[in-house]
mmCIF file of C-alpha atoms in Angstrom:
data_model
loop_
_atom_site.group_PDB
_atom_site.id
_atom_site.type_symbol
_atom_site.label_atom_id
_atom_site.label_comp_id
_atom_site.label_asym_id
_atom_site.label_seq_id
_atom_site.Cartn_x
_atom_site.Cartn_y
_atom_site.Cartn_z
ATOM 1 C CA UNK A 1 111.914 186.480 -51.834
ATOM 2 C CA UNK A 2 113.492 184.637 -54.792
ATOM 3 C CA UNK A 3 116.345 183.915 -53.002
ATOM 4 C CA UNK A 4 114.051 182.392 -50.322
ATOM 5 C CA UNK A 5 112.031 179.961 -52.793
ATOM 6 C CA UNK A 6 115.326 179.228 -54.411
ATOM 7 C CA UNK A 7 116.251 177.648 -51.557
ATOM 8 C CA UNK A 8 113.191 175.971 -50.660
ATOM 9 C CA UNK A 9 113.645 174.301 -53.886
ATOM 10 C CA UNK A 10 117.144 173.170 -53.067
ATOM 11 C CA UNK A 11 116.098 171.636 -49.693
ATOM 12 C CA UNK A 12 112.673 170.288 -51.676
ATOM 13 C CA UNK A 13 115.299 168.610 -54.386
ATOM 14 C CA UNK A 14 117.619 167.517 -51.912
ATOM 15 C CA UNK A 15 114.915 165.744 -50.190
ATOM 16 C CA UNK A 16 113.641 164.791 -52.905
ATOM 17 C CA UNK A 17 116.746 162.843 -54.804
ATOM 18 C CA UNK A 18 117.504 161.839 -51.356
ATOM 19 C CA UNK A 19 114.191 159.480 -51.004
ATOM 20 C CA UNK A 20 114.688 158.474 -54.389
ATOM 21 C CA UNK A 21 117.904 157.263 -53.886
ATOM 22 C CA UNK A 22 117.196 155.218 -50.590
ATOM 23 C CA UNK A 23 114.024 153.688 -52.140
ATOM 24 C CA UNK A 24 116.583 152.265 -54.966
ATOM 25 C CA UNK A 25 118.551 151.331 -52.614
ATOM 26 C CA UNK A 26 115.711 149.204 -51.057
ATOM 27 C CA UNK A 27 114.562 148.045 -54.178
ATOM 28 C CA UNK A 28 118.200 147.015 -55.184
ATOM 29 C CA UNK A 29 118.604 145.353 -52.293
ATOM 30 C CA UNK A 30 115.357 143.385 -51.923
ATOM 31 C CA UNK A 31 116.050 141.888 -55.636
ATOM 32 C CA UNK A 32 119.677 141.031 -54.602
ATOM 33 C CA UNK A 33 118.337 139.252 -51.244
ATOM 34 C CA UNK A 34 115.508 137.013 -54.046
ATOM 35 C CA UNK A 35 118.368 136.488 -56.390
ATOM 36 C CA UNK A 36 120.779 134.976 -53.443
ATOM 37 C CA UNK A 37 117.511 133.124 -52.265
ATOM 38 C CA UNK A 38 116.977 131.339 -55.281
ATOM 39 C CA UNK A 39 120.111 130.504 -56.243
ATOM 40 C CA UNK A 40 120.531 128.754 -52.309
ATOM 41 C CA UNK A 41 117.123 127.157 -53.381
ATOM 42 C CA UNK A 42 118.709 125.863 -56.700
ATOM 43 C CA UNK A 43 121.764 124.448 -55.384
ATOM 44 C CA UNK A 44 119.821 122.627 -52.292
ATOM 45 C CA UNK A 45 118.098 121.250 -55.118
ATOM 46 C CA UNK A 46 120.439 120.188 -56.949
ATOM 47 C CA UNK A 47 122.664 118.736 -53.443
ATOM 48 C CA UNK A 48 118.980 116.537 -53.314
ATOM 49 C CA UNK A 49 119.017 115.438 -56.182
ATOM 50 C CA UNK A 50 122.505 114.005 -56.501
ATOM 51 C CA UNK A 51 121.564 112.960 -52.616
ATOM 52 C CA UNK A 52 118.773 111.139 -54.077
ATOM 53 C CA UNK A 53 120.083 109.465 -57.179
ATOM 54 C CA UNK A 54 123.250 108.256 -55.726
ATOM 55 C CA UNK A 55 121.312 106.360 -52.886
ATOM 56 C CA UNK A 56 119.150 105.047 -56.070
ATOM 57 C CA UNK A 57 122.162 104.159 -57.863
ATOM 58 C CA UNK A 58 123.772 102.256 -55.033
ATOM 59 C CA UNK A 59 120.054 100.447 -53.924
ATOM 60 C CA UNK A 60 119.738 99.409 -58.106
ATOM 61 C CA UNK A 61 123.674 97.831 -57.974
ATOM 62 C CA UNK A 62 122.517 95.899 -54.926
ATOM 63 C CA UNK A 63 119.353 94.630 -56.864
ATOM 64 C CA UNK A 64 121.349 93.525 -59.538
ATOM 65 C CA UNK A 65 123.790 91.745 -57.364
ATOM 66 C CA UNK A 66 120.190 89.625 -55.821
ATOM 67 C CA UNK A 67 118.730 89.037 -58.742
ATOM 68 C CA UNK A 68 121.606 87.403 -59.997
ATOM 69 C CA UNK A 69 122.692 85.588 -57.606
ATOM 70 C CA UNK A 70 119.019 84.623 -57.186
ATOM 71 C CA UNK A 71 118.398 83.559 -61.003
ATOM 72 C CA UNK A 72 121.961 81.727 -60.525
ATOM 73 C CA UNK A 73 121.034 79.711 -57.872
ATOM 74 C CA UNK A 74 124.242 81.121 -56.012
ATOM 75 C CA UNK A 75 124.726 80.162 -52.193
ATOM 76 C CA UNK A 76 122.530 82.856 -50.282
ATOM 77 C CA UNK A 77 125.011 85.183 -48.305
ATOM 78 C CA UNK A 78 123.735 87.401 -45.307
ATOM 79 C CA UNK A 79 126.212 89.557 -46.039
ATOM 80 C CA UNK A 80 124.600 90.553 -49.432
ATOM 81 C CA UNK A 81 121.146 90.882 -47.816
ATOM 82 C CA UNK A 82 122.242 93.268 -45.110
ATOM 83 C CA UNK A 83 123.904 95.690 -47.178
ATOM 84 C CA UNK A 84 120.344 95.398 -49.734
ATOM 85 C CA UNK A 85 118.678 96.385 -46.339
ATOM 86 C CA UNK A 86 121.070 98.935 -45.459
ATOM 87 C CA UNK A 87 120.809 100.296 -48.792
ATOM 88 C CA UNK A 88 117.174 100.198 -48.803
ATOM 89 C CA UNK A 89 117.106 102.193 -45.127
ATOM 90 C CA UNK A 90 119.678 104.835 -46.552
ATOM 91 C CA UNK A 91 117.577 105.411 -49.185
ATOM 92 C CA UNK A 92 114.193 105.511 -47.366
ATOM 93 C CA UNK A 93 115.270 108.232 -45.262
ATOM 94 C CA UNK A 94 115.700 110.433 -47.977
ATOM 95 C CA UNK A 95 113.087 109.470 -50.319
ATOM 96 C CA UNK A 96 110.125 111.459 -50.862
ATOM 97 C CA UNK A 97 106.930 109.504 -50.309
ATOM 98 C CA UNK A 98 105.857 108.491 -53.581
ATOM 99 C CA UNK A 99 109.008 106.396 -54.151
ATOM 100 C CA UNK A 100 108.542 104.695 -50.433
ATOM 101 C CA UNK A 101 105.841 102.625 -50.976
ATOM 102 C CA UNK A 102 107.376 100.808 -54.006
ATOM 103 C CA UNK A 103 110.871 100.686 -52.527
ATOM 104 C CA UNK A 104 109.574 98.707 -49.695
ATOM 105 C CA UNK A 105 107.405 96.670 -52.337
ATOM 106 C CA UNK A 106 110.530 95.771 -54.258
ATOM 107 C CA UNK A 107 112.721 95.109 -51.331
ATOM 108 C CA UNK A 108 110.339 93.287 -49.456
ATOM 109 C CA UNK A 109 109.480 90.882 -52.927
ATOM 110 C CA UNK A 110 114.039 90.703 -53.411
ATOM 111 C CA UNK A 111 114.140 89.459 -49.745
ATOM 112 C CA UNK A 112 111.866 87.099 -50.490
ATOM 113 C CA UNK A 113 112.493 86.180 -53.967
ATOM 114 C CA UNK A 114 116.576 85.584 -52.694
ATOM 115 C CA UNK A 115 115.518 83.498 -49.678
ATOM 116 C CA UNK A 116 113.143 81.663 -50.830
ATOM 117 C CA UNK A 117 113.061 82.003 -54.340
ATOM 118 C CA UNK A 118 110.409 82.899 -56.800
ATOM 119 C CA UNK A 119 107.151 80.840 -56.071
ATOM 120 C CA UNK A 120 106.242 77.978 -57.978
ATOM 121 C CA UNK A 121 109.295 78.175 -60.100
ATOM 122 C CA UNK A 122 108.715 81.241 -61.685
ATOM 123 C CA UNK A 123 111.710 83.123 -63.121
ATOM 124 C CA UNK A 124 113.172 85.840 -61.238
ATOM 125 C CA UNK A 125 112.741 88.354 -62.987
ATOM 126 C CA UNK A 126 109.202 87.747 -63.838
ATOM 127 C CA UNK A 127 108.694 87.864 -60.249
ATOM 128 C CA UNK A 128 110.800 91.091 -59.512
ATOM 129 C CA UNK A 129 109.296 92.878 -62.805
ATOM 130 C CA UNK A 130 105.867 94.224 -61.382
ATOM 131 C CA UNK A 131 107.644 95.834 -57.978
ATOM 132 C CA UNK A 132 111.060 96.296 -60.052
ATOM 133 C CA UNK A 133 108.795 98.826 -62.588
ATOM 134 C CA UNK A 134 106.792 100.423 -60.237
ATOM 135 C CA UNK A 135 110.125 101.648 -58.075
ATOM 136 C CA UNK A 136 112.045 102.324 -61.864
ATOM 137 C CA UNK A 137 109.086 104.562 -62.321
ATOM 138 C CA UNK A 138 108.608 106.597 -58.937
ATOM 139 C CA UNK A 139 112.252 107.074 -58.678
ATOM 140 C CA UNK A 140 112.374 108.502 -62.429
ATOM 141 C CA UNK A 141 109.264 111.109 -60.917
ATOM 142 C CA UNK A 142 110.878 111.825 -58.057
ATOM 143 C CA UNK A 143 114.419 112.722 -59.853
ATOM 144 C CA UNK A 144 112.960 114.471 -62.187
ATOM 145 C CA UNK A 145 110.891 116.801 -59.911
ATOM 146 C CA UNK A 146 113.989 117.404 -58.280
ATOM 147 C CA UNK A 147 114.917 119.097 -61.903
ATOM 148 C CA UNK A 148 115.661 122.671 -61.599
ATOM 149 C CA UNK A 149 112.405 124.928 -63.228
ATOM 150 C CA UNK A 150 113.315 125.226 -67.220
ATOM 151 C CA UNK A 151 113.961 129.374 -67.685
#
């Protein structure tokens, strides 16, 4: 009869380390699968975010190039104007909506402003300031939202 519980108890621990070792097995596995998951999460992020500040950078070099050729009362070139508008496109399509509305506010005031020029003789950047902040501003909210979390 000993020799009978005996091995009951075998087969009872056997079981028994045997669940125990599967359920770390899950449990090791499901915190691998959220630690792979957030790191993909972090570097999408971070791809956006470069994504994102590079089409910024390269629609704030175009500004500059307007409003100086603007304020300098350079000959108006459609060539400069198309690649503003390309710029401005490239960077629509990525931008998150609170940095659309300005961006098309600011574009839409540089067309004018380097077309026509700034109404009633008002400087340039006087009349570029109002949209020129309010885009400075979004896109600084939307890059930095982009941040990763701080641990």
């Amino acid at each position: 009869m000993r020799l009978e519980v005996m091995n009951w108890l075998l087969v009872l621990g056997t079981l028994l380390g045997t669940a125990i070792g599967a359920a770390g097995t899950i449990v090791s596995q499901h915190v691998a699968g959220r630690s792979l998951e957030r790191r993909e999460r972090l570097v999408r992020a971070a791809e956006r975010r470069t994504e994102l500040r590079t089409a910024v950078e390269g629609y704030l070099e175009i500004y500059q190039e307007m409003e100086r050729a603007t304020a300098d009362g350079d000959e108006r070139s459609s060539e400069l104007s198309h690649r503003m508008w390309f710029l401005h496109n490239r960077l629509a399509l990525i931008a998150p909506l609170g940095l659309a509305g300005p961006l098309g506010d600011l574009a839409d005031r540089l067309n004018r402003a380097y077309w026509d020029g700034p109404p009633d003789g008002e400087l340039v950047w006087d009349y570029l300031h109002e949209p020129w902040s309010r885009f400075r501003d979004a896109a600084h909210a939307e890059l930095v939202a982009l941040e990763p979390p701080a641990r």
